[in-house]
Amino acid sequence: MAMDHSILKVISSENMKLLDSVKHCIIYKAETDILTQGTQVRGVYCINSGKIKIYKSSGSGKEQIIRFAKKGDLLGYRTLIANHKLGVSATTIEECSVCFIEREDFLKMMVEAPQLREWLMEELSEDLAEMVEALTTMAHRSVRSRLCGALLVLEELYEGEPINLTRENLANFVGTAKESVIRLLSEMKSEGLIQIAGRKITVINRVLIKTATQFS
Amino acid sequence: MAMDHSILKVISSENMKLLDSVKHCIIYKAETDILTQGTQVRGVYCINSGKIKIYKSSGSGKEQIIRFAKKGDLLGYRTLIANHKLGVSATTIEECSVCFIEREDFLKMMVEAPQLREWLMEELSEDLAEMVEALTTMAHRSVRSRLCGALLVLEELYEGEPINLTRENLANFVGTAKESVIRLLSEMKSEGLIQIAGRKITVINRVLIKTATQFS
DNA sequence: CGAGCGATTGAAAAGACTCAACCACCGTGG
DNA sequence: CCACGGTGGTTGAGTCTTTTCAATCGCTCG
């Protein structure tokens, strides 16, 4: 299994043993809630396989998808470290295999493994930079431009497989209405930028789509 | 001077001596660039007094203000630690007194002071949570609602003093056009929510404004 | 088969932006 | 002292993107 950018990459073999002894692996079906906004976390979750949406719901019932997590990603550590309540929710969008690490065990690992602390700090930095980027994009760019950006991100997420999301999830990621996404997608299809097969979307002309993310 | 939530709060007296020996204090006039997006940082800046806008400019020349920094805030450390180029710019909006700490000196302090590392991690967490909040706000709420939210944030920033920003900066913070801000402000003035004296804005009815940030 | 969910399409409405003109204030230099 | 230029603030009108609402369709599952 590829662990190039995972927490497991930075764990010493000694701590790895510790980890093995405390983790609990679980399989979740698609559309299962893992974390719920406003609650405490009981520990952290490390994704082995499958994709999970991280989102925030606003008062009016709309949800904004912040990012998608996939294998190697760690969920819940920020909230756990700060001892806050969760600011976001997480729900599987496919069947997922996930390891759960109890709060106390994780904190212990953090104390003992400086590389882990290092890695978490880098993760936080990275995420923060991404959020700043996302914010300015949301503020300045048109729905079409944002949709193009989203498709490129999702292409990465799906690693060559066609993008497979409900239009609603796509809309909640882009930050727009479902109908707008549908209209723009069919526009882009007729321009030969993408291919659509039911729910599945395949990027055809990556270069032009990339260009579209630079303007408007 | 109040240092309740500053880097200086977490520095041991020993490190404080080190800090004193390596810092350089500088006074900047209003509208002076401190950090420039896309460049390397030469060190970190700690604000003694005055206010600074942190913003990101997009290709089309628009700028999005990410946040305002004031006394006690530290600038540039995220970029410095990650050894990246700056993702944002920083410009004073008032006369500011700022301490500069050379890159190497700061890294040395980080190695020697675990509380400093701790503090930085908390800062990052906090900032990340704020950015996530800002993103969903930008995506879901109307300009008026965002403007109300901005006014409450700025009221904090100005600590009781009237808010004193150009309409343009206010617009770039809210993520809208200058004209929209002007129109909405005069609307809110006629509703008795705020008071306007030239450039200066005073919040009158905090409760109603707060309510407005919950909807739309 | 019928219910239900997601996708699609059309039409109307609304929110926000752009453009353009104008004003008010302030500091400068003649 | 006053005319001048510049910056920032204000207002109005028209436009356009995007949303919302409503209706329809197609598919799957019980």
Short mmCIF file of C-alpha atoms (C1' of nucleotides) in Angstrom, two decimals:
data_model
loop_
_atom_site.label_atom_id
_atom_site.label_comp_id
_atom_site.label_asym_id
_atom_site.label_seq_id
_atom_site.Cartn_x
_atom_site.Cartn_y
_atom_site.Cartn_z
CA MET A 1 0.00 0.00 0.00
CA ALA A 2 1.26 3.45 -0.90
CA MET A 3 2.13 5.46 2.20
CA ASP A 4 4.19 8.17 0.62
CA HIS A 5 2.63 11.04 2.43
CA SER A 6 1.00 9.35 5.37
CA ILE A 7 1.43 9.57 9.08
CA LEU A 8 2.88 6.06 8.92
CA LYS A 9 5.81 7.34 6.92
CA VAL A 10 7.09 9.36 9.83
CA ILE A 11 6.64 6.86 12.60
CA SER A 12 9.67 5.03 13.88
CA SER A 13 9.51 1.24 13.94
CA GLU A 14 9.25 1.36 17.70
CA ASN A 15 6.27 3.66 17.64
CA MET A 16 4.86 1.63 14.82
CA LYS A 17 4.62 -1.29 17.18
CA LEU A 18 2.85 0.89 19.67
CA LEU A 19 0.51 2.07 16.97
CA ASP A 20 -0.26 -1.46 15.88
CA SER A 21 -1.16 -2.40 19.40
CA VAL A 22 -3.63 0.44 19.94
CA LYS A 23 -5.34 0.94 16.60
CA HIS A 24 -8.73 -0.47 15.74
CA CYS A 25 -9.56 -0.95 12.08
CA ILE A 26 -13.12 -0.50 10.94
CA ILE A 27 -14.96 -0.70 7.62
CA TYR A 28 -17.59 1.93 6.97
CA LYS A 29 -20.23 1.81 4.25
CA ALA A 30 -20.71 4.75 1.91
CA GLU A 31 -22.59 7.72 3.37
CA THR A 32 -21.59 7.00 6.96
CA ASP A 33 -20.88 9.83 9.38
CA ILE A 34 -17.45 9.62 10.96
CA LEU A 35 -17.20 12.98 12.67
CA THR A 36 -19.99 15.36 13.61
CA GLN A 37 -19.63 19.10 13.88
CA GLY A 38 -20.07 20.35 17.43
CA THR A 39 -19.14 17.11 19.18
CA GLN A 40 -15.94 16.09 20.94
CA VAL A 41 -13.56 13.70 19.20
CA ARG A 42 -12.77 10.44 20.94
CA GLY A 43 -9.55 10.00 19.03
CA VAL A 44 -8.11 10.31 15.56
CA TYR A 45 -8.93 8.41 12.38
CA CYS A 46 -6.42 7.32 9.79
CA ILE A 47 -7.81 6.38 6.39
CA ASN A 48 -6.62 3.13 4.80
CA SER A 49 -8.87 3.24 1.78
CA GLY A 50 -11.91 5.06 0.46
CA LYS A 51 -12.79 8.74 0.26
CA ILE A 52 -14.32 10.99 2.89
CA LYS A 53 -15.79 14.48 2.59
CA ILE A 54 -14.95 17.04 5.25
CA TYR A 55 -17.61 19.71 5.41
CA LYS A 56 -19.14 22.43 7.48
CA SER A 57 -22.87 23.00 7.70
CA SER A 58 -24.21 26.50 8.11
CA GLY A 59 -27.32 27.48 9.98
CA SER A 60 -29.43 27.50 6.83
CA GLY A 61 -28.76 23.81 6.27
CA LYS A 62 -26.33 24.29 3.40
CA GLU A 63 -23.08 22.41 3.58
CA GLN A 64 -19.69 23.56 2.34
CA ILE A 65 -17.23 20.82 1.54
CA ILE A 66 -13.84 21.95 2.79
CA ARG A 67 -11.79 19.14 1.30
CA PHE A 68 -11.81 15.46 0.52
CA ALA A 69 -9.67 13.02 2.48
CA LYS A 70 -8.30 9.76 1.18
CA LYS A 71 -5.87 7.03 2.15
CA GLY A 72 -3.05 8.21 4.36
CA ASP A 73 -4.97 11.21 5.67
CA LEU A 74 -5.48 11.76 9.36
CA LEU A 75 -8.77 13.15 10.70
CA GLY A 76 -9.57 14.85 13.95
CA TYR A 77 -6.11 15.63 15.25
CA ARG A 78 -6.45 19.39 15.17
CA THR A 79 -9.56 19.34 17.28
CA LEU A 80 -8.04 16.75 19.57
CA ILE A 81 -4.83 18.66 20.20
CA ALA A 82 -6.63 21.93 20.83
CA ASN A 83 -9.25 20.08 22.89
CA HIS A 84 -12.01 21.90 21.07
CA LYS A 85 -15.31 20.75 19.69
CA LEU A 86 -15.31 19.72 16.07
CA GLY A 87 -15.75 22.59 13.64
CA VAL A 88 -16.53 20.26 10.76
CA SER A 89 -18.22 16.98 9.99
CA ALA A 90 -16.85 14.04 8.01
CA THR A 91 -18.87 11.52 6.02
CA THR A 92 -17.71 8.68 3.77
CA ILE A 93 -18.59 8.98 0.10
CA GLU A 94 -17.49 5.41 -0.66
CA GLU A 95 -16.89 2.33 1.43
CA CYS A 96 -13.90 3.14 3.61
CA SER A 97 -11.40 1.27 5.74
CA VAL A 98 -10.33 3.41 8.67
CA CYS A 99 -8.08 2.98 11.72
CA PHE A 100 -9.19 4.54 14.95
CA ILE A 101 -6.63 5.63 17.53
CA GLU A 102 -7.85 6.48 20.99
CA ARG A 103 -7.25 9.99 22.26
CA GLU A 104 -4.81 9.03 25.01
CA ASP A 105 -2.82 6.73 22.76
CA PHE A 106 -2.44 9.41 20.16
CA LEU A 107 -1.34 12.04 22.67
CA LYS A 108 1.21 9.59 24.01
CA MET A 109 2.56 9.04 20.52
CA MET A 110 2.81 12.78 20.05
CA VAL A 111 4.90 13.13 23.16
CA GLU A 112 7.22 10.33 22.15
CA ALA A 113 7.62 11.04 18.47
CA PRO A 114 9.11 14.39 17.53
CA GLN A 115 8.79 13.54 13.85
CA LEU A 116 5.08 13.14 14.34
CA ARG A 117 4.83 16.61 15.85
CA GLU A 118 6.90 17.91 12.96
CA TRP A 119 4.61 16.23 10.48
CA LEU A 120 1.47 17.58 12.11
CA MET A 121 2.87 21.08 12.02
CA GLU A 122 3.59 20.73 8.33
CA GLU A 123 0.09 19.41 7.73
CA LEU A 124 -1.40 22.37 9.52
CA SER A 125 0.74 24.81 7.54
CA GLU A 126 -0.18 23.15 4.31
CA ASP A 127 -3.89 23.11 5.12
CA LEU A 128 -3.82 26.73 6.19
CA ALA A 129 -2.18 27.83 2.94
CA GLU A 130 -4.78 25.87 1.01
CA MET A 131 -7.63 27.46 2.92
CA VAL A 132 -6.29 30.94 2.24
CA GLU A 133 -6.12 30.09 -1.43
CA ALA A 134 -9.64 28.66 -1.33
CA LEU A 135 -10.96 31.77 0.36
CA THR A 136 -9.61 34.17 -2.24
CA THR A 137 -10.82 31.90 -5.00
CA MET A 138 -14.28 31.86 -3.52
CA ALA A 139 -14.25 35.64 -3.21
CA HIS A 140 -12.86 36.53 -6.60
CA ARG A 141 -13.63 33.90 -9.18
CA SER A 142 -16.77 32.98 -11.09
CA VAL A 143 -18.61 29.73 -10.52
CA ARG A 144 -17.26 28.36 -13.79
CA SER A 145 -13.68 29.11 -12.87
CA ARG A 146 -14.14 27.51 -9.46
CA LEU A 147 -15.77 24.46 -10.99
CA CYS A 148 -12.78 24.04 -13.28
CA GLY A 149 -10.46 24.23 -10.30
CA ALA A 150 -12.56 21.71 -8.44
CA LEU A 151 -12.43 19.27 -11.34
CA LEU A 152 -8.64 19.41 -11.38
CA VAL A 153 -8.48 18.76 -7.64
CA LEU A 154 -10.92 15.89 -7.99
CA GLU A 155 -9.00 14.42 -10.88
CA GLU A 156 -6.06 14.10 -8.49
CA LEU A 157 -8.29 12.62 -5.83
CA TYR A 158 -9.59 9.97 -8.19
CA GLU A 159 -6.11 9.14 -9.49
CA GLY A 160 -7.05 8.69 -13.11
CA GLU A 161 -10.43 7.08 -12.48
CA PRO A 162 -13.43 9.12 -13.59
CA ILE A 163 -14.70 11.57 -10.99
CA ASN A 164 -17.68 10.00 -9.27
CA LEU A 165 -19.63 12.38 -7.05
CA THR A 166 -23.24 13.46 -6.80
CA ARG A 167 -23.90 16.80 -8.43
CA GLU A 168 -24.92 18.00 -5.03
CA ASN A 169 -21.57 17.14 -3.46
CA LEU A 170 -19.82 18.76 -6.38
CA ALA A 171 -21.93 21.89 -5.92
CA ASN A 172 -21.20 21.96 -2.19
CA PHE A 173 -17.50 21.70 -2.92
CA VAL A 174 -17.55 24.51 -5.49
CA GLY A 175 -19.81 26.59 -3.30
CA THR A 176 -22.74 27.02 -5.64
CA ALA A 177 -26.17 25.58 -6.49
CA LYS A 178 -26.61 22.09 -7.88
CA GLU A 179 -28.36 23.47 -10.97
CA SER A 180 -25.50 25.80 -11.78
CA VAL A 181 -23.07 22.90 -11.70
CA ILE A 182 -25.27 20.88 -14.02
CA ARG A 183 -25.58 23.67 -16.54
CA LEU A 184 -21.89 24.48 -16.53
CA LEU A 185 -20.90 20.84 -16.83
CA SER A 186 -23.05 20.31 -19.89
CA GLU A 187 -21.61 23.52 -21.32
CA MET A 188 -18.11 22.21 -20.76
CA LYS A 189 -19.04 18.89 -22.23
CA SER A 190 -20.27 20.51 -25.42
CA GLU A 191 -16.97 22.43 -25.57
CA GLY A 192 -15.11 19.15 -25.44
CA LEU A 193 -13.41 19.90 -22.12
CA ILE A 194 -14.89 16.97 -20.26
CA GLN A 195 -16.81 13.79 -20.87
CA ILE A 196 -19.90 12.84 -18.89
CA ALA A 197 -21.24 9.35 -18.39
CA GLY A 198 -24.10 9.48 -15.95
CA ARG A 199 -22.63 10.58 -12.67
CA LYS A 200 -19.06 10.07 -13.85
CA ILE A 201 -16.98 12.90 -15.19
CA THR A 202 -13.69 12.56 -17.07
CA VAL A 203 -11.38 15.46 -17.76
CA ILE A 204 -10.42 15.60 -21.44
CA ASN A 205 -8.68 18.90 -22.02
CA ARG A 206 -6.71 19.52 -18.86
CA VAL A 207 -4.80 22.44 -20.34
CA LEU A 208 -7.84 24.51 -21.25
CA ILE A 209 -9.47 23.77 -17.93
CA LYS A 210 -6.33 24.86 -16.14
CA THR A 211 -6.35 28.09 -18.11
CA ALA A 212 -9.95 28.72 -17.07
CA THR A 213 -8.93 28.65 -13.42
CA GLN A 214 -6.60 31.60 -13.91
CA PHE A 215 -9.23 34.17 -14.86
CA SER A 216 -12.60 35.60 -13.94
CA MET B 1 1.96 47.04 27.41
CA ALA B 2 -0.60 44.26 27.19
CA MET B 3 0.97 41.04 26.04
CA ASP B 4 -1.72 38.61 27.01
CA HIS B 5 -1.75 36.62 23.86
CA SER B 6 1.62 37.41 22.39
CA ILE B 7 4.63 35.34 21.57
CA LEU B 8 6.37 37.14 24.42
CA LYS B 9 4.04 35.53 26.88
CA VAL B 10 5.43 32.09 26.19
CA ILE B 11 9.10 32.90 26.12
CA SER B 12 11.21 31.99 29.13
CA SER B 13 13.28 34.74 30.67
CA GLU B 14 16.39 33.12 29.30
CA ASN B 15 15.09 33.12 25.77
CA MET B 16 13.77 36.58 26.34
CA LYS B 17 17.34 37.77 26.80
CA LEU B 18 18.27 36.05 23.56
CA LEU B 19 15.30 37.68 21.88
CA ASP B 20 16.26 41.10 23.15
CA SER B 21 19.74 40.69 21.79
CA VAL B 22 18.66 39.77 18.28
CA LYS B 23 15.56 41.82 17.60
CA HIS B 24 15.54 45.02 15.65
CA CYS B 25 12.71 47.43 16.23
CA ILE B 26 11.48 49.55 13.39
CA ILE B 27 8.78 52.17 12.92
CA TYR B 28 6.81 52.00 9.69
CA LYS B 29 4.58 54.73 8.34
CA ALA B 30 1.02 53.92 7.27
CA GLU B 31 0.67 52.15 3.92
CA THR B 32 4.11 50.55 4.04
CA ASP B 33 4.65 47.06 2.64
CA ILE B 34 6.10 44.65 5.17
CA LEU B 35 5.76 41.35 3.34
CA THR B 36 5.28 40.73 -0.36
CA GLN B 37 3.51 37.74 -1.81
CA GLY B 38 5.84 35.51 -3.82
CA THR B 39 9.07 36.55 -2.09
CA GLN B 40 11.12 34.76 0.56
CA VAL B 41 10.92 35.94 4.15
CA ARG B 42 14.12 37.09 5.77
CA GLY B 43 12.75 36.53 9.24
CA VAL B 44 9.66 37.08 11.32
CA TYR B 45 7.98 40.28 12.44
CA CYS B 46 6.38 40.86 15.80
CA ILE B 47 4.00 43.79 16.06
CA ASN B 48 4.40 46.16 19.00
CA SER B 49 1.76 48.65 17.95
CA GLY B 50 -0.36 49.57 14.95
CA LYS B 51 -2.46 47.52 12.59
CA ILE B 52 -1.45 45.56 9.52
CA LYS B 53 -3.56 44.01 6.78
CA ILE B 54 -2.67 40.54 5.54
CA TYR B 55 -3.96 40.00 2.03
CA LYS B 56 -3.66 37.95 -1.08
CA SER B 57 -3.78 39.46 -4.56
CA SER B 58 -5.29 37.51 -7.39
CA GLY B 59 -4.22 37.63 -11.03
CA SER B 60 -6.91 40.17 -11.89
CA GLY B 61 -5.41 42.69 -9.48
CA LYS B 62 -8.08 42.33 -6.82
CA GLU B 63 -6.95 41.84 -3.28
CA GLN B 64 -8.60 39.76 -0.60
CA ILE B 65 -7.81 40.73 2.96
CA ILE B 66 -7.36 37.54 4.96
CA ARG B 67 -7.12 39.12 8.35
CA PHE B 68 -5.82 42.10 10.28
CA ALA B 69 -2.87 41.79 12.62
CA LYS B 70 -2.22 43.94 15.65
CA LYS B 71 0.07 44.17 18.65
CA GLY B 72 1.33 40.81 19.83
CA ASP B 73 0.84 39.12 16.45
CA LEU B 74 3.69 37.37 14.71
CA LEU B 75 4.04 37.56 10.93
CA GLY B 76 5.88 35.33 8.52
CA TYR B 77 6.57 32.33 10.69
CA ARG B 78 4.49 29.86 8.74
CA THR B 79 6.30 30.63 5.52
CA LEU B 80 9.62 30.64 7.30
CA ILE B 81 9.16 27.27 8.96
CA ALA B 82 7.93 25.62 5.78
CA ASN B 83 10.65 27.43 3.82
CA HIS B 84 8.14 28.43 1.19
CA LYS B 85 7.57 31.64 -0.67
CA LEU B 86 5.05 33.99 0.86
CA GLY B 87 1.47 33.27 -0.11
CA VAL B 88 0.26 36.63 1.16
CA SER B 89 1.36 40.24 1.45
CA ALA B 90 1.27 42.48 4.50
CA THR B 91 0.91 46.26 4.54
CA THR B 92 0.52 48.65 7.44
CA ILE B 93 -2.75 50.57 7.65
CA GLU B 94 -1.49 52.84 10.42
CA GLU B 95 1.91 53.80 11.72
CA CYS B 96 3.35 50.63 13.24
CA SER B 97 6.16 49.67 15.56
CA VAL B 98 7.50 46.27 14.63
CA CYS B 99 10.33 43.99 15.82
CA PHE B 100 12.22 42.05 13.22
CA ILE B 101 13.85 38.74 14.13
CA GLU B 102 16.33 37.25 11.71
CA ARG B 103 15.49 33.86 10.23
CA GLU B 104 18.36 32.01 11.91
CA ASP B 105 17.72 33.57 15.28
CA PHE B 106 14.08 32.61 15.15
CA LEU B 107 14.80 29.02 14.14
CA LYS B 108 17.26 28.80 17.01
CA MET B 109 14.65 30.00 19.42
CA MET B 110 12.25 27.42 18.08
CA VAL B 111 14.70 24.65 18.75
CA GLU B 112 15.38 25.84 22.27
CA ALA B 113 11.89 26.76 23.37
CA PRO B 114 9.31 23.99 23.38
CA GLN B 115 6.63 26.40 24.61
CA LEU B 116 7.26 28.48 21.51
CA ARG B 117 6.66 25.46 19.28
CA GLU B 118 3.54 24.71 21.26
CA TRP B 119 2.33 28.25 20.84
CA LEU B 120 2.96 28.26 17.12
CA MET B 121 1.01 25.05 16.74
CA GLU B 122 -1.92 26.56 18.58
CA GLU B 123 -1.71 29.65 16.42
CA LEU B 124 -1.80 27.54 13.29
CA SER B 125 -4.78 25.55 14.56
CA GLU B 126 -6.63 28.67 15.47
CA ASP B 127 -5.94 30.33 12.14
CA LEU B 128 -6.99 27.23 10.26
CA ALA B 129 -10.30 27.02 12.08
CA GLU B 130 -10.89 30.69 11.33
CA MET B 131 -10.15 30.22 7.66
CA VAL B 132 -12.58 27.32 7.41
CA GLU B 133 -15.21 29.50 9.00
CA ALA B 134 -14.38 32.34 6.63
CA LEU B 135 -14.62 30.06 3.62
CA THR B 136 -18.11 28.80 4.43
CA THR B 137 -19.23 32.31 5.24
CA MET B 138 -17.95 33.52 1.90
CA ALA B 139 -19.72 30.67 0.14
CA HIS B 140 -23.07 30.81 1.88
CA ARG B 141 -23.82 34.26 3.13
CA SER B 142 -24.93 37.45 1.45
CA VAL B 143 -22.74 40.52 1.23
CA ARG B 144 -24.78 42.24 3.90
CA SER B 145 -24.40 39.36 6.31
CA ARG B 146 -20.66 39.21 5.68
CA LEU B 147 -20.35 42.94 6.15
CA CYS B 148 -22.07 42.65 9.52
CA GLY B 149 -19.64 39.91 10.51
CA ALA B 150 -16.73 42.03 9.37
CA LEU B 151 -17.89 44.99 11.45
CA LEU B 152 -17.99 42.85 14.58
CA VAL B 153 -14.47 41.57 13.92
CA LEU B 154 -13.25 45.09 13.28
CA GLU B 155 -14.92 46.38 16.42
CA GLU B 156 -12.72 43.93 18.35
CA LEU B 157 -9.68 45.03 16.38
CA TYR B 158 -10.27 48.67 17.17
CA GLU B 159 -10.92 47.95 20.84
CA GLY B 160 -13.75 50.38 21.32
CA GLU B 161 -12.35 53.08 19.05
CA PRO B 162 -14.40 53.73 15.93
CA ILE B 163 -13.49 51.54 12.98
CA ASN B 164 -11.22 53.50 10.72
CA LEU B 165 -10.62 51.89 7.34
CA THR B 166 -10.96 52.97 3.74
CA ARG B 167 -14.12 51.70 2.11
CA GLU B 168 -11.88 49.86 -0.29
CA ASN B 169 -10.10 47.93 2.47
CA LEU B 170 -13.42 47.13 4.04
CA ALA B 171 -14.70 45.83 0.69
CA ASN B 172 -11.58 43.75 0.20
CA PHE B 173 -12.05 42.24 3.62
CA VAL B 174 -15.72 41.42 3.04
CA GLY B 175 -14.98 40.20 -0.45
CA THR B 176 -17.15 42.54 -2.44
CA ALA B 177 -17.11 45.80 -4.38
CA LYS B 178 -16.46 49.16 -2.77
CA GLU B 179 -19.81 50.48 -4.00
CA SER B 180 -21.73 47.62 -2.40
CA VAL B 181 -20.12 48.33 0.94
CA ILE B 182 -21.00 52.01 0.71
CA ARG B 183 -24.62 51.31 -0.13
CA LEU B 184 -25.06 48.73 2.60
CA LEU B 185 -23.37 50.91 5.19
CA SER B 186 -25.70 53.82 4.53
CA GLU B 187 -28.60 51.39 4.66
CA MET B 188 -27.43 50.17 8.04
CA LYS B 189 -26.91 53.70 9.21
CA SER B 190 -30.50 54.62 8.36
CA GLU B 191 -31.62 51.55 10.27
CA GLY B 192 -29.77 52.80 13.31
CA LEU B 193 -27.37 49.88 13.43
CA ILE B 194 -24.23 51.94 13.01
CA GLN B 195 -23.06 55.50 13.04
CA ILE B 196 -20.90 56.97 10.31
CA ALA B 197 -18.60 59.95 10.66
CA GLY B 198 -16.61 60.32 7.48
CA ARG B 199 -14.41 57.29 7.28
CA LYS B 200 -15.13 56.25 10.83
CA ILE B 201 -17.78 53.70 11.68
CA THR B 202 -19.19 52.99 15.13
CA VAL B 203 -21.32 49.98 15.96
CA ILE B 204 -24.50 51.00 17.74
CA ASN B 205 -26.76 47.98 17.85
CA ARG B 206 -24.38 45.06 18.31
CA VAL B 207 -27.19 42.60 19.01
CA LEU B 208 -29.06 43.17 15.77
CA ILE B 209 -25.85 43.11 13.76
CA LYS B 210 -24.90 39.86 15.39
CA THR B 211 -28.28 38.44 14.46
CA ALA B 212 -27.76 39.47 10.85
CA THR B 213 -24.60 37.37 10.67
CA GLN B 214 -26.58 34.23 11.43
CA PHE B 215 -28.76 34.28 8.32
CA SER B 216 -28.76 34.68 4.57
"C1'" DC C 1 -45.60 -1.13 -10.13
"C1'" DG C 2 -44.87 2.87 -7.33
"C1'" DA C 3 -41.90 5.59 -4.43
"C1'" DG C 4 -38.02 8.18 -4.15
"C1'" DC C 5 -33.78 10.14 -5.25
"C1'" DG C 6 -30.74 12.33 -8.25
"C1'" DA C 7 -30.27 14.67 -12.68
"C1'" DT C 8 -31.95 17.95 -15.96
"C1'" DT C 9 -34.22 21.91 -18.01
"C1'" DG C 10 -36.73 26.30 -18.29
"C1'" DA C 11 -38.23 30.65 -16.75
"C1'" DA C 12 -38.27 34.31 -13.62
"C1'" DA C 13 -36.20 36.98 -9.92
"C1'" DA C 14 -32.72 38.79 -7.26
"C1'" DG C 15 -28.45 40.08 -5.71
"C1'" DA C 16 -24.32 42.07 -6.81
"C1'" DC C 17 -21.12 44.24 -10.11
"C1'" DT C 18 -19.62 47.55 -13.38
"C1'" DC C 19 -19.41 51.88 -15.33
"C1'" DA C 20 -19.69 56.63 -15.13
"C1'" DA C 21 -20.34 60.82 -13.20
"C1'" DC C 22 -19.97 63.75 -9.35
"C1'" DC C 23 -18.77 65.40 -4.81
"C1'" DA C 24 -15.92 66.55 -0.76
"C1'" DC C 25 -11.89 66.98 1.36
"C1'" DC C 26 -6.98 67.96 1.69
"C1'" DG C 27 -2.49 69.27 0.73
"C1'" DT C 28 0.44 71.60 -2.67
"C1'" DG C 29 2.36 75.05 -5.22
"C1'" DG C 30 1.81 79.28 -7.68
"C1'" DC D 1 -4.79 83.05 -0.38
"C1'" DC D 2 -6.68 80.53 -3.85
"C1'" DA D 3 -6.69 77.50 -7.83
"C1'" DC D 4 -5.47 72.86 -8.74
"C1'" DG D 5 -5.00 67.98 -8.67
"C1'" DG D 6 -5.56 63.81 -6.42
"C1'" DT D 7 -7.67 60.55 -3.52
"C1'" DG D 8 -11.44 58.55 -1.48
"C1'" DG D 9 -16.45 58.62 -0.99
"C1'" DT D 10 -21.16 58.64 -2.96
"C1'" DT D 11 -24.94 57.93 -6.12
"C1'" DG D 12 -27.50 56.26 -10.13
"C1'" DA D 13 -28.51 53.23 -13.90
"C1'" DG D 14 -28.04 49.32 -16.45
"C1'" DT D 15 -26.33 44.64 -16.87
"C1'" DC D 16 -25.17 40.11 -15.84
"C1'" DT D 17 -24.29 36.19 -13.26
"C1'" DT D 18 -26.30 33.18 -10.32
"C1'" DT D 19 -30.10 31.58 -7.63
"C1'" DT D 20 -34.55 29.93 -6.93
"C1'" DC D 21 -38.64 27.64 -8.02
"C1'" DA D 22 -41.09 24.39 -10.55
"C1'" DA D 23 -41.77 20.76 -13.46
"C1'" DT D 24 -40.10 16.64 -15.72
"C1'" DC D 25 -37.34 12.58 -16.44
"C1'" DG D 26 -34.90 8.32 -15.60
"C1'" DC D 27 -33.32 4.95 -12.80
"C1'" DT D 28 -33.20 1.75 -8.90
"C1'" DC D 29 -35.01 -0.60 -5.17
"C1'" DG D 30 -38.40 -2.65 -2.35
#
